[in-house]
mmCIF file of C-alpha atoms and ligand atoms in Angstrom:
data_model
loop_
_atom_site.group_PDB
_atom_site.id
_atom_site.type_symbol
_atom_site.label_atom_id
_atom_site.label_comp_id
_atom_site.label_asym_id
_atom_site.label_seq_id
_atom_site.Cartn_x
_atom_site.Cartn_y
_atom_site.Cartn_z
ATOM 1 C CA UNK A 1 0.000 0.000 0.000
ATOM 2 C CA UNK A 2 2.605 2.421 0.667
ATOM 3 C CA UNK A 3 4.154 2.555 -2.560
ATOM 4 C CA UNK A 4 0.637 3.683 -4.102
ATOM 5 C CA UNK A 5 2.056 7.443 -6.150
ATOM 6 C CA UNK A 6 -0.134 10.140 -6.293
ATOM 7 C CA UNK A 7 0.308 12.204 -9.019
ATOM 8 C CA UNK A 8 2.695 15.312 -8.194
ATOM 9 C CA UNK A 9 -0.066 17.572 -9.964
ATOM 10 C CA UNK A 10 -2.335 16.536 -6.674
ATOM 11 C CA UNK A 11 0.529 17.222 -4.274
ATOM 12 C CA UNK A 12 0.684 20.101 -2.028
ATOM 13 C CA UNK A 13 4.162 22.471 -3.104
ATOM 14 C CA UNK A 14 4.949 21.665 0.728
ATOM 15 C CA UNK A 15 3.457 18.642 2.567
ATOM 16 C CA UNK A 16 4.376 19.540 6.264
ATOM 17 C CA UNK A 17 1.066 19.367 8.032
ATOM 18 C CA UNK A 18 2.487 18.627 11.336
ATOM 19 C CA UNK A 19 0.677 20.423 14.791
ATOM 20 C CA UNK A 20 4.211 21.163 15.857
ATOM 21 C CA UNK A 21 7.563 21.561 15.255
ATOM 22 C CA UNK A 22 5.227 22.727 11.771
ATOM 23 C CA UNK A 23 6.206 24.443 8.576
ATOM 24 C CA UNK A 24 8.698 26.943 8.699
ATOM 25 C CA UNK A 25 8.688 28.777 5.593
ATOM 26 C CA UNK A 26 11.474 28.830 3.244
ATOM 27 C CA UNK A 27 12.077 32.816 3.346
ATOM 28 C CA UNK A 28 12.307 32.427 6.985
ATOM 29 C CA UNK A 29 15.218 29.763 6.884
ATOM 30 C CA UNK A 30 17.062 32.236 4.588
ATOM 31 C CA UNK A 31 16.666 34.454 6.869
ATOM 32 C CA UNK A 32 18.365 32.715 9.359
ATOM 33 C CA UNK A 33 21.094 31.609 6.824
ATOM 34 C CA UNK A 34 21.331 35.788 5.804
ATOM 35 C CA UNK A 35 21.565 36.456 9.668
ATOM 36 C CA UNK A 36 24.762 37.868 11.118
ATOM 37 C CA UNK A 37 23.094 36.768 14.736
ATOM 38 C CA UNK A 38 24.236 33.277 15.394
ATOM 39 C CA UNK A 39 27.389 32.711 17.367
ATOM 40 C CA UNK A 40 27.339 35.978 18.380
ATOM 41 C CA UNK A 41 26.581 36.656 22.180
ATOM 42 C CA UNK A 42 23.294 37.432 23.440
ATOM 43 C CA UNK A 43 24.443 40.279 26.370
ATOM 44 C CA UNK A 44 25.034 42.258 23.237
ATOM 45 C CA UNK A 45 23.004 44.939 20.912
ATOM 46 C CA UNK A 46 22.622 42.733 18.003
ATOM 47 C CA UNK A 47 21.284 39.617 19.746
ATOM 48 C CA UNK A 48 18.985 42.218 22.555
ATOM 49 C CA UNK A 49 18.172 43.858 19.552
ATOM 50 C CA UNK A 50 16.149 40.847 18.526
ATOM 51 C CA UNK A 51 14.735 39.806 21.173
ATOM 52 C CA UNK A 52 13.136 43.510 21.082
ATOM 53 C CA UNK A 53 11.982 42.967 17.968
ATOM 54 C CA UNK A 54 10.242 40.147 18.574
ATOM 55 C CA UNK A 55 8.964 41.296 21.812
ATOM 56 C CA UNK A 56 7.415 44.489 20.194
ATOM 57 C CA UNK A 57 6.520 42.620 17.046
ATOM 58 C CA UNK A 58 4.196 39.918 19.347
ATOM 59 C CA UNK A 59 2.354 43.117 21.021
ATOM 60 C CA UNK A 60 1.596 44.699 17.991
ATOM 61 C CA UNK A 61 0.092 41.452 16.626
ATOM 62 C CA UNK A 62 -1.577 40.658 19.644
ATOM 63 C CA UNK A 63 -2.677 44.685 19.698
ATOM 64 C CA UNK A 64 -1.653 44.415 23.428
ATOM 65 C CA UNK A 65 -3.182 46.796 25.771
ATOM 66 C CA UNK A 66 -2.028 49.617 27.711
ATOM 67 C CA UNK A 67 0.352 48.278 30.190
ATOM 68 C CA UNK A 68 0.650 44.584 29.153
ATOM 69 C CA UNK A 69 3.888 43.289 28.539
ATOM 70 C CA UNK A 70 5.390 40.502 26.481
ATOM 71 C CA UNK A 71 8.208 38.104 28.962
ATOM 72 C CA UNK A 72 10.333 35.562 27.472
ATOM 73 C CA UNK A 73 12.230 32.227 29.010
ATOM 74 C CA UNK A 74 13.937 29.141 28.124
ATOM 75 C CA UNK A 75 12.121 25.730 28.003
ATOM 76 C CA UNK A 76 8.872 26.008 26.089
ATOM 77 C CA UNK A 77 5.282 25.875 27.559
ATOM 78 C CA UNK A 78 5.994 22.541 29.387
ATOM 79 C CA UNK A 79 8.782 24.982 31.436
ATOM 80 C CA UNK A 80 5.578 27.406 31.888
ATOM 81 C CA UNK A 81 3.621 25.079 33.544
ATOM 82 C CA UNK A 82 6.257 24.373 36.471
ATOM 83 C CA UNK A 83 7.378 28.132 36.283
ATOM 84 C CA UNK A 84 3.471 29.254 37.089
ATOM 85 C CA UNK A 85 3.234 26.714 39.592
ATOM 86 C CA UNK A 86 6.504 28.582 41.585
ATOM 87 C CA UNK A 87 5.739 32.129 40.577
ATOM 88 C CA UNK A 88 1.874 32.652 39.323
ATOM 89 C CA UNK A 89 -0.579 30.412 41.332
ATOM 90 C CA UNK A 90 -1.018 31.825 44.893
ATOM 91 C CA UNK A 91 -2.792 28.947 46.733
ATOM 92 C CA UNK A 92 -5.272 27.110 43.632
ATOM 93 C CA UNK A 93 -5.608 27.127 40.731
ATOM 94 C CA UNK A 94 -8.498 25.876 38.077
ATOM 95 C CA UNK A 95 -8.347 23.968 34.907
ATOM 96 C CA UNK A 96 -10.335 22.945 32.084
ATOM 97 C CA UNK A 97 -9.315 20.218 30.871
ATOM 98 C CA UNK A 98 -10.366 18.652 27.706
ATOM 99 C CA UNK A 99 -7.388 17.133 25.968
ATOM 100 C CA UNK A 100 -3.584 15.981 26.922
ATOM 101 C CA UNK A 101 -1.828 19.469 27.376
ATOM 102 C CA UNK A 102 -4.982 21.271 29.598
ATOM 103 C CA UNK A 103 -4.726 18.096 31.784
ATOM 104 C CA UNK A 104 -0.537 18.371 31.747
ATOM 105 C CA UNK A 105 -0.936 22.032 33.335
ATOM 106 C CA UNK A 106 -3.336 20.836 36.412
ATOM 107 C CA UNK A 107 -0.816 18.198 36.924
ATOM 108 C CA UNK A 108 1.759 21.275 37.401
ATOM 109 C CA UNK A 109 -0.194 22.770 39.682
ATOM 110 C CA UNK A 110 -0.590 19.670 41.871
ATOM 111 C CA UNK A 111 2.679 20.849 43.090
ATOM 112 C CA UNK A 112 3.043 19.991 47.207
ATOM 113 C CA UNK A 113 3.095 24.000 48.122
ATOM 114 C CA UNK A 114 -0.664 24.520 46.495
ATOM 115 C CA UNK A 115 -3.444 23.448 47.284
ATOM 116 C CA UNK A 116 -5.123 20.947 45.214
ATOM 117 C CA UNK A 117 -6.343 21.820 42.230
ATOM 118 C CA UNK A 118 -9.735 22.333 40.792
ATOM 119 C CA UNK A 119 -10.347 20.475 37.374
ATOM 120 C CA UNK A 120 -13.424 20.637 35.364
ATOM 121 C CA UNK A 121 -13.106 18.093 32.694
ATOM 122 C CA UNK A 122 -15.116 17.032 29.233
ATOM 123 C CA UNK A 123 -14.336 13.989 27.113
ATOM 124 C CA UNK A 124 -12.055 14.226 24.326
ATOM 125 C CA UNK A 125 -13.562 15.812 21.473
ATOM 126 C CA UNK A 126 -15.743 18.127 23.515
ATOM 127 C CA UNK A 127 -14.996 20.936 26.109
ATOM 128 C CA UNK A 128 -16.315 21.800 29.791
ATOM 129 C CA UNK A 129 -18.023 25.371 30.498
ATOM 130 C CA UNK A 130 -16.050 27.747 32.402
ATOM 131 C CA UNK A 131 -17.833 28.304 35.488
ATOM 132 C CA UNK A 132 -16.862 30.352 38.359
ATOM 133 C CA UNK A 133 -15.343 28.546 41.042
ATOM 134 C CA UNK A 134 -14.578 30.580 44.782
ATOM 135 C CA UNK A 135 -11.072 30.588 46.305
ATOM 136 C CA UNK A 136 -9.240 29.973 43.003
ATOM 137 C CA UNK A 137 -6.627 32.735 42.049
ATOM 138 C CA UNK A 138 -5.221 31.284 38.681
ATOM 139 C CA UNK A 139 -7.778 29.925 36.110
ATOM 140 C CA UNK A 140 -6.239 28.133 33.334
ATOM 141 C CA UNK A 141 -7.442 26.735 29.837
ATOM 142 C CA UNK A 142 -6.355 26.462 26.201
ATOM 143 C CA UNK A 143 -7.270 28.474 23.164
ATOM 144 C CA UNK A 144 -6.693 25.441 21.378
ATOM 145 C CA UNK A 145 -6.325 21.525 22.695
ATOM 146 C CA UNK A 146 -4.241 20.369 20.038
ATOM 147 C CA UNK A 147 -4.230 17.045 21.053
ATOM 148 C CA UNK A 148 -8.088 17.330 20.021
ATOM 149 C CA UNK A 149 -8.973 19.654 17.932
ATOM 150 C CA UNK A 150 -11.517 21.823 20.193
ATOM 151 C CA UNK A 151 -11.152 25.553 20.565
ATOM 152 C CA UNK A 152 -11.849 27.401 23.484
ATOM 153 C CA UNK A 153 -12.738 31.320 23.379
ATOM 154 C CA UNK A 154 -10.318 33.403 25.186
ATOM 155 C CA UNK A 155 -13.147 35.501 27.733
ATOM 156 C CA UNK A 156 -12.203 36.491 31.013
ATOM 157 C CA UNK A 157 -13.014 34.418 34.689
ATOM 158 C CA UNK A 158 -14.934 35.678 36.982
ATOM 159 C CA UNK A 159 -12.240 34.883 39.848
ATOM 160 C CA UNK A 160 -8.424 34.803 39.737
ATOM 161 C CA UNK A 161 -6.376 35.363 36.611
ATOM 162 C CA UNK A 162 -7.074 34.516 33.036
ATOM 163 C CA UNK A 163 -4.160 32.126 32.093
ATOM 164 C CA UNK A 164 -4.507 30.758 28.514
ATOM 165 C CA UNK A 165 -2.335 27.946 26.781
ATOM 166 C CA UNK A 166 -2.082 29.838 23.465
ATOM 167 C CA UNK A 167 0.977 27.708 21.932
ATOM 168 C CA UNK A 168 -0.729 26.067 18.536
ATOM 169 C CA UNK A 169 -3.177 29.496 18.920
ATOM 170 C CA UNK A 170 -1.243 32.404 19.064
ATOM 171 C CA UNK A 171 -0.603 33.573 15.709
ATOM 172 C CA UNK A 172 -4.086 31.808 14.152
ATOM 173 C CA UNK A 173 -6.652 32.868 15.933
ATOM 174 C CA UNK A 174 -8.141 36.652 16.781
ATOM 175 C CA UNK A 175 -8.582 37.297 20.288
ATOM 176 C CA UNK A 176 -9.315 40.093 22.326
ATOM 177 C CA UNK A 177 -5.829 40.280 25.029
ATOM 178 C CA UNK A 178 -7.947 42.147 27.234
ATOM 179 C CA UNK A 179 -9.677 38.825 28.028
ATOM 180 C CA UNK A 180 -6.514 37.231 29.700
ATOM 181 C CA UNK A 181 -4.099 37.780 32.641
ATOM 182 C CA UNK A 182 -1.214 35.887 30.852
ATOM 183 C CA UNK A 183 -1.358 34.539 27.467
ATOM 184 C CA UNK A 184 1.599 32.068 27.079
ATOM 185 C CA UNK A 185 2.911 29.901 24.109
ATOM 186 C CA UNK A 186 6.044 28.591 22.358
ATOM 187 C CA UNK A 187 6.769 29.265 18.890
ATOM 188 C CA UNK A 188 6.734 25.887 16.926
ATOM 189 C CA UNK A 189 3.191 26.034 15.942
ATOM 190 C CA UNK A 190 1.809 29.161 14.113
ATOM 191 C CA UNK A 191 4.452 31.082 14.690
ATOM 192 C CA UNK A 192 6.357 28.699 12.470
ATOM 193 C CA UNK A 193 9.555 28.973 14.331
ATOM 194 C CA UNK A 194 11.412 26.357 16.479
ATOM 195 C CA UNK A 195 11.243 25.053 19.859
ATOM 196 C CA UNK A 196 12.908 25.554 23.071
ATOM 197 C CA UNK A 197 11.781 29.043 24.070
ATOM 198 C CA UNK A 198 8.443 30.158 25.955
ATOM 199 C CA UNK A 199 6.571 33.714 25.429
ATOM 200 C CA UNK A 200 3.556 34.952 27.628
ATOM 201 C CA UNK A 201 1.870 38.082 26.905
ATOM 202 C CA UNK A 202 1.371 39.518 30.876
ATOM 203 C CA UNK A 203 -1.424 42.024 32.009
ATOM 204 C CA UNK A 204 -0.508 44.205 34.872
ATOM 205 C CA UNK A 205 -2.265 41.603 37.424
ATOM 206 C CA UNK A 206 -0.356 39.378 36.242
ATOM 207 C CA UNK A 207 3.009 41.355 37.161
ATOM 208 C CA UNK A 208 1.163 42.418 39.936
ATOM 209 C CA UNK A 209 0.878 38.777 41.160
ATOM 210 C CA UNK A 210 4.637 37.607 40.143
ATOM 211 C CA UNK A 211 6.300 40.062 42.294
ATOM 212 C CA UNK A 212 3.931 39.895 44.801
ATOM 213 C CA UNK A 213 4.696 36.070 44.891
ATOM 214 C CA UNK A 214 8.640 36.558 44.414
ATOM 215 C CA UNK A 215 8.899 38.710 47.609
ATOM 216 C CA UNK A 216 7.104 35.838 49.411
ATOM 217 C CA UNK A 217 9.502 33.195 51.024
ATOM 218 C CA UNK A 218 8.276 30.415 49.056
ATOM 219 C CA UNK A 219 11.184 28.791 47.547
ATOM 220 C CA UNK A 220 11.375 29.399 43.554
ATOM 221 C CA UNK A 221 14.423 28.116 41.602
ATOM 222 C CA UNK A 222 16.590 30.573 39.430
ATOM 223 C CA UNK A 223 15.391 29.158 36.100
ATOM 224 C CA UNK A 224 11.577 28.533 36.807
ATOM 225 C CA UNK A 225 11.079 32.233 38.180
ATOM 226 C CA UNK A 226 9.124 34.264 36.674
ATOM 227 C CA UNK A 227 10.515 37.553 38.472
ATOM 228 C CA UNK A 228 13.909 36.492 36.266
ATOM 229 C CA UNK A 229 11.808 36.287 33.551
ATOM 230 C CA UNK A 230 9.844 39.573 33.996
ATOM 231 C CA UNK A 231 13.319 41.142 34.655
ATOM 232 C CA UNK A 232 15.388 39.678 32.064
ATOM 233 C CA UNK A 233 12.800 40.447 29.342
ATOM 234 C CA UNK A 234 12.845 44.195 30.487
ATOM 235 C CA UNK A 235 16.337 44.136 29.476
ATOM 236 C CA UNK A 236 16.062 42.065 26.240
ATOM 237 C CA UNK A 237 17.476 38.928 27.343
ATOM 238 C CA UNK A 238 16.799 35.557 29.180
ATOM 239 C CA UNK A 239 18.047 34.843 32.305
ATOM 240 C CA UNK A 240 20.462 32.282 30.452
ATOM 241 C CA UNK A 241 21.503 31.541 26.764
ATOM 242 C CA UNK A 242 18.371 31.032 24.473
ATOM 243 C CA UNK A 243 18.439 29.546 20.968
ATOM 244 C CA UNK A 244 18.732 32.142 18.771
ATOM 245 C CA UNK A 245 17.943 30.131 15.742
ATOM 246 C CA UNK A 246 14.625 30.126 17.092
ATOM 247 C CA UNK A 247 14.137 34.235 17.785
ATOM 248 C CA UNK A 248 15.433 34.988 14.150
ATOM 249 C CA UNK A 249 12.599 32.324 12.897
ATOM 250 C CA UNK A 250 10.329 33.521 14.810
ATOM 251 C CA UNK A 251 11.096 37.731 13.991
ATOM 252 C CA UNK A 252 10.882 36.698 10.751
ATOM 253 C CA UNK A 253 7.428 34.882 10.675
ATOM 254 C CA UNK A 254 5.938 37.815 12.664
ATOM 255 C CA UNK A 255 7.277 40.351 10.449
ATOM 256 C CA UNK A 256 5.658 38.729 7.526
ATOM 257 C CA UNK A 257 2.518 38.023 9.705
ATOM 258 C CA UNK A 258 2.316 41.600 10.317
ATOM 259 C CA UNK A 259 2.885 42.788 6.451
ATOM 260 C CA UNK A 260 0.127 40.245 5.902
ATOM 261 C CA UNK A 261 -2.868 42.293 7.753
ATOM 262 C CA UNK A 262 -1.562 41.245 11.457
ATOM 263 C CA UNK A 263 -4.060 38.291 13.294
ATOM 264 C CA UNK A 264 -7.062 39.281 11.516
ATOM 265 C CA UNK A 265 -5.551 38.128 7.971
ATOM 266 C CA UNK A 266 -3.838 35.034 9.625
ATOM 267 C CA UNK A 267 -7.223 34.137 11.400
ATOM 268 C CA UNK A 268 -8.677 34.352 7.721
ATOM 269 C CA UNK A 269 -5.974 32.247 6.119
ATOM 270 C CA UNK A 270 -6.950 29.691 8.942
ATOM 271 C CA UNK A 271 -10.204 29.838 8.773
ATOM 272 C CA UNK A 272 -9.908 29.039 5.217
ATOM 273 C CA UNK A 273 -7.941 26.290 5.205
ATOM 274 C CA UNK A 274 -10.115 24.911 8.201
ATOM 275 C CA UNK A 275 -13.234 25.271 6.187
ATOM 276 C CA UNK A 276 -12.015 23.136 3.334
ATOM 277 C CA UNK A 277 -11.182 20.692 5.492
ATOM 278 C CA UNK A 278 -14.237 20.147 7.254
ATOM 279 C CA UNK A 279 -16.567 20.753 4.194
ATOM 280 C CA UNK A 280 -14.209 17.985 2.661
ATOM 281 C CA UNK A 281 -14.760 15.562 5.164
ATOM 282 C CA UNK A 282 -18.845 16.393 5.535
ATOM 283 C CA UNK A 283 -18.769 15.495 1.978
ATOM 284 C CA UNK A 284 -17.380 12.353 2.028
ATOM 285 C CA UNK A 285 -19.441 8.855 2.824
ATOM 286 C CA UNK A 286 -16.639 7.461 4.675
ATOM 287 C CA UNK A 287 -15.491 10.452 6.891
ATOM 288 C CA UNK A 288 -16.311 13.069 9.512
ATOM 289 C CA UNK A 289 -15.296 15.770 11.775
ATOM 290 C CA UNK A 290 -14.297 14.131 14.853
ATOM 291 C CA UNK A 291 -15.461 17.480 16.662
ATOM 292 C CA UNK A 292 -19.549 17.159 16.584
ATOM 293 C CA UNK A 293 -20.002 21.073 17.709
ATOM 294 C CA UNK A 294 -18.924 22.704 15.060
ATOM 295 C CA UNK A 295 -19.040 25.883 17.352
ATOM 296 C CA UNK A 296 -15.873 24.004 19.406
ATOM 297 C CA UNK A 297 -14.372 22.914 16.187
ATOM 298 C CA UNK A 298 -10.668 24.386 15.967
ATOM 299 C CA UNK A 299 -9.154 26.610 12.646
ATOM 300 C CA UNK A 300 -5.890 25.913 13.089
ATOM 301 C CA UNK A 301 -5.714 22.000 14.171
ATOM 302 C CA UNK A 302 -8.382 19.975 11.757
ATOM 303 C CA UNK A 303 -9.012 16.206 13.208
ATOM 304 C CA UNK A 304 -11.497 13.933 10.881
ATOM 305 C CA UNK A 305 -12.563 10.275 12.384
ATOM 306 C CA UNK A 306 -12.642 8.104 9.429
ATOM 307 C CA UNK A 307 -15.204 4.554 9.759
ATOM 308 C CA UNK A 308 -14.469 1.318 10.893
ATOM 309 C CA UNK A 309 -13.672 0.398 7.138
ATOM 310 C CA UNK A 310 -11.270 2.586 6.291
ATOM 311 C CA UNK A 311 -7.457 2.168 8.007
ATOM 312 C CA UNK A 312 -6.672 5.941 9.030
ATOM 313 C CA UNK A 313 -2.950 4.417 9.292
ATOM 314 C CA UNK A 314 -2.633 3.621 6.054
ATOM 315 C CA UNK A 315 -3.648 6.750 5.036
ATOM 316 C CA UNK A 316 -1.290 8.440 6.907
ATOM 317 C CA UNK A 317 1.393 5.769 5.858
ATOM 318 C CA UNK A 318 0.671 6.293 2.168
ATOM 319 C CA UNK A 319 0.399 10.531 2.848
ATOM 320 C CA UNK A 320 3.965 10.144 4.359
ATOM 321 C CA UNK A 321 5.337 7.825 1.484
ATOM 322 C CA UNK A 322 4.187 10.604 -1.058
ATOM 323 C CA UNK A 323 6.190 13.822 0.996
ATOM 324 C CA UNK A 324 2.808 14.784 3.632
ATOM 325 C CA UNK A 325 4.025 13.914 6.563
ATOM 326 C CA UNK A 326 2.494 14.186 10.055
ATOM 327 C CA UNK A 327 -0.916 13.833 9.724
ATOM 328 C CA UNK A 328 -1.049 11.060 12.556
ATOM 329 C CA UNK A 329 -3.708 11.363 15.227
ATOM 330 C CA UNK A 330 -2.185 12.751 18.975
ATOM 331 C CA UNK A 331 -0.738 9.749 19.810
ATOM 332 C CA UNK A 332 -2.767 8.703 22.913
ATOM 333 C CA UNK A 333 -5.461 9.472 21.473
ATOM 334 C CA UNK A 334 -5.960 6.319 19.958
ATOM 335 C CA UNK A 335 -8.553 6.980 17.410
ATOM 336 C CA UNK A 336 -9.019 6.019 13.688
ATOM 337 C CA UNK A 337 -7.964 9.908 12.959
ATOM 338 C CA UNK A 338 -5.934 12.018 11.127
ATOM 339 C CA UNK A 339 -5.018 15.223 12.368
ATOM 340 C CA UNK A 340 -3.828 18.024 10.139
ATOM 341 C CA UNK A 341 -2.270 21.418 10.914
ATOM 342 C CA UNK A 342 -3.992 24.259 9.097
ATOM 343 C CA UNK A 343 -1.932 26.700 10.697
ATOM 344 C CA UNK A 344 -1.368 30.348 9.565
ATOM 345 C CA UNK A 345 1.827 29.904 7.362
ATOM 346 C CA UNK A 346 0.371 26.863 5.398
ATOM 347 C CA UNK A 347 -1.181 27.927 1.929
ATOM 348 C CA UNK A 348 -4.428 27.150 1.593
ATOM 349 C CA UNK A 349 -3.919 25.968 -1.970
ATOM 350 C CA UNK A 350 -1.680 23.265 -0.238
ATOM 351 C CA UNK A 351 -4.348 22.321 2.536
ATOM 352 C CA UNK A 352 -7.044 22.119 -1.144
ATOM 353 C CA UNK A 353 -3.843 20.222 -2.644
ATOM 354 C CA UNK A 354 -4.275 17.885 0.409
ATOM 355 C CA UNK A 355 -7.659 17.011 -0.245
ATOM 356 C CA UNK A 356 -7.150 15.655 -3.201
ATOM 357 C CA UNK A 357 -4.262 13.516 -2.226
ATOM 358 C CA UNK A 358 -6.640 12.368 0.406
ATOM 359 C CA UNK A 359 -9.203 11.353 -2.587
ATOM 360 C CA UNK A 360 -6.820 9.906 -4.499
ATOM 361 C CA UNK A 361 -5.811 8.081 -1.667
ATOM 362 C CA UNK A 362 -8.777 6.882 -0.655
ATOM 363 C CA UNK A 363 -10.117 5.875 -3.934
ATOM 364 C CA UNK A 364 -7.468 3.391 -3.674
ATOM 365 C CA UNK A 365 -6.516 1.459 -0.081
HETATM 366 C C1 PLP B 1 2.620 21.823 21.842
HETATM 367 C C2 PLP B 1 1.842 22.273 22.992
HETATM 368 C C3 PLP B 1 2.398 22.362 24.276
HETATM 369 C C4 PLP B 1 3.800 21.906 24.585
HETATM 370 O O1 PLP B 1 4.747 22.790 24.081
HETATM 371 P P1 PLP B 1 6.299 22.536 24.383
HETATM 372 O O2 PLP B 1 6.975 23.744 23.846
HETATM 373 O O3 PLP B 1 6.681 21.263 23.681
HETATM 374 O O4 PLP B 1 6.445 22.391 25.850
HETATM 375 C C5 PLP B 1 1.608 22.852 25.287
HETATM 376 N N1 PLP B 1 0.330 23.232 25.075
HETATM 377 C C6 PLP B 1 -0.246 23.165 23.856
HETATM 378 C C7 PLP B 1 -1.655 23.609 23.677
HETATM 379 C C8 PLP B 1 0.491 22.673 22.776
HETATM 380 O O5 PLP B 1 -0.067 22.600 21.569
#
């Protein structure tokens, strides 16, 4: 089965569909190559320089309000999680939880110091309601579960601070960053960069709260602390040497995000690509969207159940064969899925492109 050809005039021009590391566009890794930035140190102008960039380049596209802030640290959103449990959650924290990485963040904040944690939860494919809850001072969800599929509107709690898991969201979807207290991500999604490094757009609660919690005497290690972060960021830099491979992809994709039309265009581009995907599936006999609310149904991570008689691995096996790679369901998961990035820097002519190649495909397993 897997040395079934489909014709290159069906192929996508680039057939990385992956929900992260994702395409990073070609202009962006000469970029990089252009660059006079790597080996040089990052405690001087050039590298600071950069980082600024980047910082200012994420409020503009985020249109950040008065007094927000944009902090940067080593470790990706995983490093988040432990870093708010030292430096953001005062005594409990609450989580929806409706896919693998919502679930991984109350786990953080299970941490001995805090309390226990609240967790409202909804089967995969679904998502809970965000319902006030008393004594809770952090309350956390994604903007996207990208181990699902399932969106989740960015609106402010009633109690505590907004904290939103915006790492395959931020860059693809419009928000209002009014809405949220801290809205943190890493850049290996939309933001078509590498991994390694975390960002979190921070509302003046949210500083509030940091310091507040870094002139406590709780113990917080050098490299989970926000305060460092806060601190560094204020001065361009991370508290230690970040990969700056991954800040020149990442200036680069928001500079062309920007010259684009900023989120609005990129939520558009998205929402395209989404759309085709969906309507594709809803047209076929064989296939649906494994999201039944199509309210809840994300624009930038695309999942499609397939029936019993169809093998969604040797779909996958034959996409990969022909150059599409990563189109594999979220691995626990478990279902008979494929899961497709339509994510702001993939063209929607390649995510039409894909369709095909899925036709084609099918036609012939
Ligand atoms: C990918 C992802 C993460 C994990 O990001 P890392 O940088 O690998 O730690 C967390 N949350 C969401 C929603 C993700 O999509």
């Amino acid at each position: 089965m897997s040395d079934l050809v489909i014709p290159a005039s069906l192929l996508p021009a680039d057939g990385r569909f992956g929900c992260g590391p994702a395409k990073v566009r070609p202009a962006q890794v000469e970029a990089l190559a252009a660059s006079r930035l790597l080996g040089t140190s990052h405690r001087q102008a050039p590298v600071r320089g950069l980082v600024g960039s980047v910082r200012s380049r994420l409020a503009d596209l985020f249109s950040a309000p008065d007094g927000y802030e944009v902090i940067l640290g080593n470790g990706g959103s995983t490093t988040f999680w432990d870093a708010a449990a030292f430096g953001l959650v005062e005594r409990r924290a609450h989580h929806l939880a409706f896919g693998e990485f919502g679930a991984k963040f109350s786990k953080a904040t299970g941490a001995p110091w805090l309390e226990a944690p609240s967790v409202a939860s909804a089967p995969a494919g679904s998502r809970p309601v965000l319902e006030p809850v008393d004594g809770v001072d952090v309350v956390a969800y994604p903007h996207n579960e990208t181990s699902t599929g399932v969106m989740h509107p960015v609106v402010r709690a009633e109690h505590g601070l907004t904290v939103v898991d915006a790492t395959s969201a931020a860059g693809g979807i419009d928000f209002d960053a009014s809405a949220a207290d801290v809205y943190y991500f890493a850049p290996q999604k939309n933001l078509g960069s590498d991994g390694g490094l975390w960002f979190a757009l921070v509302s003046p609660a949210a500083i509030e709260r940091i310091e507040a919690i870094a002139a406590s005497d709780r113990y917080i290690p050098e490299s989970l602390s926000l305060k460092q972060a806060l601190d560094n960021s204020r001065l361009q830099q991370t508290l230690n040497t970040p990969a700056i491979a991954t800040l020149v992809l990442l200036d680069e994709q928001l500079g062309w995000m920007l010259e684009q039309g900023g989120l609005p265009a990129m939520a558009a581009r998205t929402r395209t690509s989404s759309d085709t995907l969906y309507a594709w599936a809803e047209a076929r006999t064989d296939a649906q969207p494994f999201v039944a609310d199509a309210e809840h149904r994300s624009q930038v991570v695309v999942t499609i159940d397939f029936d019993d008689a169809v093998d969604a691995t040797a779909i996958t096996k034959a996409l990969r064969a022909n150059g599409i790679v990563d189109t594999e369901p979220y691995r626990k998961l478990g279902r008979n899925q494929i899961r497709v990035a339509t994510f702001a820097g993939i063209e929607p002519s390649d995510v039409e492109a894909l369709a095909a190649s899925l036709d084609y495909v099918l036609e012939r397993l």
